[in-house]
Amino acid sequence: MEVSCFTQNVLLVTLLLAIAVSLVESQGTRVGFYSTSCPRVESIVRSTVQSHFGSDPTIAPGLLRMHFHDCFVHGCDASILIDGPGTEKTAPPNLLLRGYEVIDDAKTQLEAACPGVVSCADILALAARDSVVLTRGASWAVPTGRRDGTVSQASDATNLPGFRDSVDVQKQKFAAKGLNTQDLVTLVGGHTIGTTACQFFRYRLYNFTTTGNGADPSITAAFVSQLQALCPQNGDGSRRIGLDTGSVNRFDNSFFANLRDGKGILESDQRLWTDASTKTFVQRFLGIRGLLGLTFNIEFGRSMVKMSNIEVKTGTVGEIRKVCSKVN
């Protein structure tokens, strides 16, 4: 009789633990969240991104940056997509983001297939992954189940990493989101695709110092001349320059080789090589002898999953927007 009661108690505890685990899982993201409620979600997003990429390949880095900027403000909740005066998309760091029409297109198709089911936040997370794959990067499984936020304020975008940030400041901003130094170097490696405007780095080319050629000494001299030709001191500040010289449209680790060679475009990027705490990870991505190597494509997927779970809204928190640019 005692054994029977003991067995019953064990079964009860086991059942309660299973329920608790189930509740935790139901409140978080997981791979295959829409497997029954909207089984075609990934194929619909993928084909939409492919279609837009076919006519404009620059959409890939645009979507990747948008996901990053979304996650760093209020977590990955698609607050970056909301229209209106004073919203996140009007903040200075977000003014040049692009790819909103891709998300809107995918959302329209998903609302037709599975009305009120798939969040804009999940569409953006999937589109970022698909953008990396289209630029010949490796794929990864994207956990889904995020819900959309209802708050979007430009004033909250001040914690986004900036192009003049020191490594210490960058590390602080990433650590505040639960991301470590390896995640920082890995995710900044996303600059292997895409461009930036002359206005964000031209100051490094002229009157940066009072000695030598006046340029930032961390830039290789020969490269300074190339950049000065592309971005004259009084030229068009909106002209776009590739962030990964020689491989702007391909997702690979050449970005890190450029940092090693003094060819980082943004000051914040080049500092990853000049600071000892981040240089080690750059070297590991490059396979420097004597250091345990890291495979960029694999680590990027891992860090993206980690980033995409920052402060996510799940369960009954947030909403599923009908239109990504408007709160319900």
Tab-separated table of C-alpha atoms in Angstrom, residues 23-244:
chain	number	residue	atom	x	y	z
A	23	LEU	CA	3.845	25.926	-19.805
A	24	VAL	CA	7.388	27.289	-20.026
A	25	GLU	CA	7.688	26.086	-23.598
A	26	SER	CA	4.314	27.546	-24.517
A	27	GLN	CA	5.469	30.930	-23.228
A	28	GLY	CA	8.738	30.905	-25.172
A	29	THR	CA	9.875	30.589	-28.760
A	30	ARG	CA	10.527	27.240	-30.367
A	31	VAL	CA	11.365	25.841	-33.775
A	32	GLY	CA	8.170	24.764	-35.525
A	33	PHE	CA	5.833	26.969	-33.491
A	34	TYR	CA	3.504	27.287	-36.517
A	35	SER	CA	3.776	23.652	-37.668
A	36	THR	CA	0.034	23.098	-37.275
A	37	SER	CA	-1.407	26.627	-37.195
A	38	CYS	CA	0.389	27.866	-40.344
A	39	PRO	CA	2.620	25.129	-41.797
A	40	ARG	CA	3.614	27.128	-44.896
A	41	VAL	CA	4.918	30.148	-42.979
A	42	GLU	CA	8.602	29.553	-43.711
A	43	SER	CA	8.097	28.768	-47.389
A	44	ILE	CA	5.911	31.860	-47.853
A	45	VAL	CA	8.455	34.157	-46.199
A	46	ARG	CA	11.335	32.511	-48.086
A	47	SER	CA	9.690	32.870	-51.504
A	48	THR	CA	8.767	36.489	-50.758
A	49	VAL	CA	12.314	37.404	-49.785
A	50	GLN	CA	13.657	35.547	-52.838
A	51	SER	CA	11.307	37.440	-55.128
A	52	HIS	CA	12.366	40.849	-53.829
A	53	PHE	CA	16.023	39.831	-53.703
A	54	GLY	CA	15.857	38.845	-57.372
A	55	SER	CA	15.069	42.410	-58.397
A	56	ASP	CA	17.130	44.133	-55.680
A	57	PRO	CA	19.929	42.149	-53.954
A	58	THR	CA	20.567	45.020	-51.507
A	59	ILE	CA	17.356	44.000	-49.778
A	60	ALA	CA	19.250	41.184	-48.006
A	61	PRO	CA	21.532	43.329	-45.828
A	62	GLY	CA	18.607	45.694	-45.326
A	63	LEU	CA	16.460	42.994	-43.728
A	64	LEU	CA	19.348	41.687	-41.630
A	65	ARG	CA	20.036	45.176	-40.232
A	66	MET	CA	16.331	45.758	-39.602
A	67	HIS	CA	16.056	42.619	-37.471
A	68	PHE	CA	19.136	43.661	-35.493
A	69	HIS	CA	17.794	47.190	-34.910
A	70	ASP	CA	14.422	45.774	-33.902
A	71	CYS	CA	15.847	43.390	-31.310
A	72	PHE	CA	17.962	46.036	-29.582
A	73	VAL	CA	14.926	48.205	-28.795
A	74	HIS	CA	12.128	46.621	-26.712
A	75	GLY	CA	13.342	43.195	-27.820
A	76	CYS	CA	12.455	41.408	-31.072
A	77	ASP	CA	8.853	42.596	-31.285
A	78	ALA	CA	8.584	44.295	-34.703
A	79	SER	CA	8.314	47.722	-33.051
A	80	ILE	CA	10.694	48.961	-35.777
A	81	LEU	CA	7.904	48.414	-38.339
A	82	ILE	CA	5.303	50.726	-36.803
A	83	ASP	CA	4.538	53.904	-38.762
A	84	GLY	CA	3.873	57.320	-37.265
A	85	PRO	CA	5.577	60.440	-35.964
A	86	GLY	CA	8.107	59.766	-33.239
A	87	THR	CA	8.239	55.992	-33.808
A	88	GLU	CA	11.463	53.955	-33.867
A	89	LYS	CA	11.775	54.098	-37.635
A	90	THR	CA	12.083	57.913	-37.396
A	91	ALA	CA	15.117	57.717	-35.065
A	92	PRO	CA	18.417	58.789	-36.722
A	93	PRO	CA	20.024	55.296	-36.597
A	94	ASN	CA	16.986	53.853	-38.403
A	95	LEU	CA	16.378	56.427	-41.124
A	96	LEU	CA	18.270	54.460	-43.776
A	97	LEU	CA	16.822	51.041	-42.944
A	98	ARG	CA	15.119	49.377	-45.868
A	99	GLY	CA	13.082	46.301	-46.709
A	100	TYR	CA	9.786	47.245	-45.068
A	101	GLU	CA	7.914	46.384	-48.263
A	102	VAL	CA	9.223	42.808	-48.110
A	103	ILE	CA	7.784	42.280	-44.639
A	104	ASP	CA	4.482	43.879	-45.691
A	105	ASP	CA	4.318	41.624	-48.750
A	106	ALA	CA	4.953	38.480	-46.695
A	107	LYS	CA	2.404	39.571	-44.094
A	108	THR	CA	-0.285	40.094	-46.743
A	109	GLN	CA	0.288	36.575	-48.073
A	110	LEU	CA	0.321	35.056	-44.584
A	111	GLU	CA	-2.886	36.835	-43.587
A	112	ALA	CA	-4.531	35.273	-46.644
A	113	ALA	CA	-3.215	31.805	-45.764
A	114	CYS	CA	-3.445	31.954	-41.943
A	115	PRO	CA	-5.385	35.023	-40.754
A	116	GLY	CA	-4.272	36.453	-37.409
A	117	VAL	CA	-1.714	33.739	-36.716
A	118	VAL	CA	1.826	34.793	-37.676
A	119	SER	CA	3.454	37.775	-35.985
A	120	CYS	CA	5.367	40.473	-37.822
A	121	ALA	CA	8.242	39.866	-35.394
A	122	ASP	CA	8.540	36.260	-36.572
A	123	ILE	CA	8.316	37.283	-40.222
A	124	LEU	CA	11.258	39.633	-39.691
A	125	ALA	CA	13.312	36.969	-37.887
A	126	LEU	CA	12.698	34.474	-40.714
A	127	ALA	CA	13.399	37.073	-43.416
A	128	ALA	CA	16.755	37.935	-41.798
A	129	ARG	CA	17.789	34.261	-41.910
A	130	ASP	CA	16.634	33.897	-45.506
A	131	SER	CA	18.621	36.998	-46.467
A	132	VAL	CA	21.824	35.422	-45.166
A	133	VAL	CA	21.112	32.217	-47.100
A	134	LEU	CA	20.464	34.155	-50.328
A	135	THR	CA	23.885	35.793	-50.004
A	136	ARG	CA	25.464	32.328	-49.720
A	137	GLY	CA	25.651	32.136	-45.956
A	138	ALA	CA	24.637	29.067	-43.949
A	139	SER	CA	21.082	28.507	-42.779
A	140	TRP	CA	19.918	27.929	-39.216
A	141	ALA	CA	16.689	26.879	-37.521
A	142	VAL	CA	14.736	29.965	-36.407
A	143	PRO	CA	12.691	29.610	-33.209
A	144	THR	CA	9.290	31.284	-33.622
A	145	GLY	CA	6.397	32.215	-31.381
A	146	ARG	CA	7.148	35.905	-30.829
A	147	ARG	CA	4.307	38.354	-30.511
A	148	ASP	CA	4.259	41.938	-31.730
A	149	GLY	CA	4.855	44.902	-29.456
A	150	THR	CA	2.523	47.879	-29.206
A	151	VAL	CA	5.062	50.561	-28.229
A	152	SER	CA	7.465	52.266	-30.641
A	153	GLN	CA	9.309	55.430	-29.647
A	154	ALA	CA	12.269	57.047	-31.370
A	155	SER	CA	13.678	58.088	-28.006
A	156	ASP	CA	14.193	54.417	-27.084
A	157	ALA	CA	16.607	53.864	-29.992
A	158	THR	CA	19.491	55.630	-28.245
A	159	ASN	CA	20.917	52.313	-27.014
A	160	LEU	CA	21.600	51.053	-30.545
A	161	PRO	CA	25.314	50.453	-31.189
A	162	GLY	CA	26.868	53.407	-33.026
A	163	PHE	CA	29.589	53.711	-35.657
A	164	ARG	CA	31.828	55.760	-33.327
A	165	ASP	CA	31.408	53.480	-30.290
A	166	SER	CA	34.497	52.224	-28.515
A	167	VAL	CA	34.773	48.476	-27.947
A	168	ASP	CA	33.969	49.000	-24.261
A	169	VAL	CA	30.754	50.839	-25.157
A	170	GLN	CA	29.852	48.175	-27.712
A	171	LYS	CA	30.412	45.445	-25.137
A	172	GLN	CA	28.256	47.285	-22.600
A	173	LYS	CA	25.395	47.646	-25.084
A	174	PHE	CA	25.559	43.985	-26.071
A	175	ALA	CA	25.926	42.781	-22.474
A	176	ALA	CA	22.797	44.756	-21.550
A	177	LYS	CA	20.946	42.459	-23.973
A	178	GLY	CA	22.514	39.268	-22.659
A	179	LEU	CA	25.081	39.012	-25.461
A	180	ASN	CA	28.771	38.392	-24.774
A	181	THR	CA	31.950	39.534	-26.520
A	182	GLN	CA	31.938	36.615	-28.956
A	183	ASP	CA	28.338	37.434	-29.896
A	184	LEU	CA	29.392	41.043	-30.459
A	185	VAL	CA	32.182	40.170	-32.882
A	186	THR	CA	30.058	37.525	-34.590
A	187	LEU	CA	27.015	39.745	-35.121
A	188	VAL	CA	29.075	42.733	-36.282
A	189	GLY	CA	30.400	40.253	-38.835
A	190	GLY	CA	26.996	40.672	-40.481
A	191	HIS	CA	28.641	43.714	-42.079
A	192	THR	CA	30.104	41.227	-44.549
A	193	ILE	CA	27.116	42.180	-46.707
A	194	GLY	CA	25.750	45.618	-47.404
A	195	THR	CA	26.922	49.196	-47.611
A	196	THR	CA	27.180	52.374	-45.580
A	197	ALA	CA	27.158	56.042	-46.553
A	198	CYS	CA	30.251	58.244	-46.806
A	199	GLN	CA	28.797	60.508	-44.121
A	200	PHE	CA	29.292	57.791	-41.500
A	201	PHE	CA	33.032	57.295	-41.959
A	202	ARG	CA	34.406	60.200	-44.024
A	203	TYR	CA	35.601	61.932	-40.841
A	204	ARG	CA	38.206	59.146	-40.568
A	205	LEU	CA	39.793	60.197	-43.858
A	206	TYR	CA	40.373	63.904	-43.297
A	207	ASN	CA	41.749	65.840	-40.326
A	208	PHE	CA	41.336	62.833	-38.046
A	209	THR	CA	44.876	63.444	-36.781
A	210	THR	CA	47.325	66.338	-37.062
A	211	THR	CA	50.151	64.099	-38.271
A	212	GLY	CA	50.812	62.035	-41.370
A	213	ASN	CA	48.090	62.151	-44.023
A	214	GLY	CA	45.518	63.294	-41.485
A	215	ALA	CA	43.592	60.013	-41.681
A	216	ASP	CA	42.774	57.497	-38.972
A	217	PRO	CA	46.090	55.626	-38.512
A	218	SER	CA	44.245	52.317	-38.134
A	219	ILE	CA	43.400	52.483	-41.863
A	220	THR	CA	46.075	51.177	-44.235
A	221	ALA	CA	47.622	54.119	-46.128
A	222	ALA	CA	46.874	52.713	-49.583
A	223	PHE	CA	43.267	52.123	-48.591
A	224	VAL	CA	42.944	55.711	-47.363
A	225	SER	CA	43.673	56.913	-50.896
A	226	GLN	CA	41.026	54.579	-52.325
A	227	LEU	CA	38.409	55.769	-49.849
A	228	GLN	CA	39.269	59.432	-50.387
A	229	ALA	CA	38.662	58.933	-54.113
A	230	LEU	CA	35.273	57.398	-53.364
A	231	CYS	CA	34.331	59.893	-50.650
A	232	PRO	CA	35.851	63.340	-51.366
A	233	GLN	CA	35.950	65.672	-48.366
A	234	ASN	CA	33.173	67.870	-49.720
A	235	GLY	CA	31.492	65.216	-51.862
A	236	ASP	CA	28.123	63.494	-51.669
A	237	GLY	CA	27.728	62.200	-48.113
A	238	SER	CA	24.958	59.816	-49.148
A	239	ARG	CA	27.142	57.832	-51.565
A	240	ARG	CA	27.116	54.144	-50.625
A	241	ILE	CA	30.324	52.183	-50.020
A	242	GLY	CA	30.606	48.448	-49.344
A	243	LEU	CA	31.306	47.515	-45.724
A	244	ASP	CA	33.270	44.436	-46.796
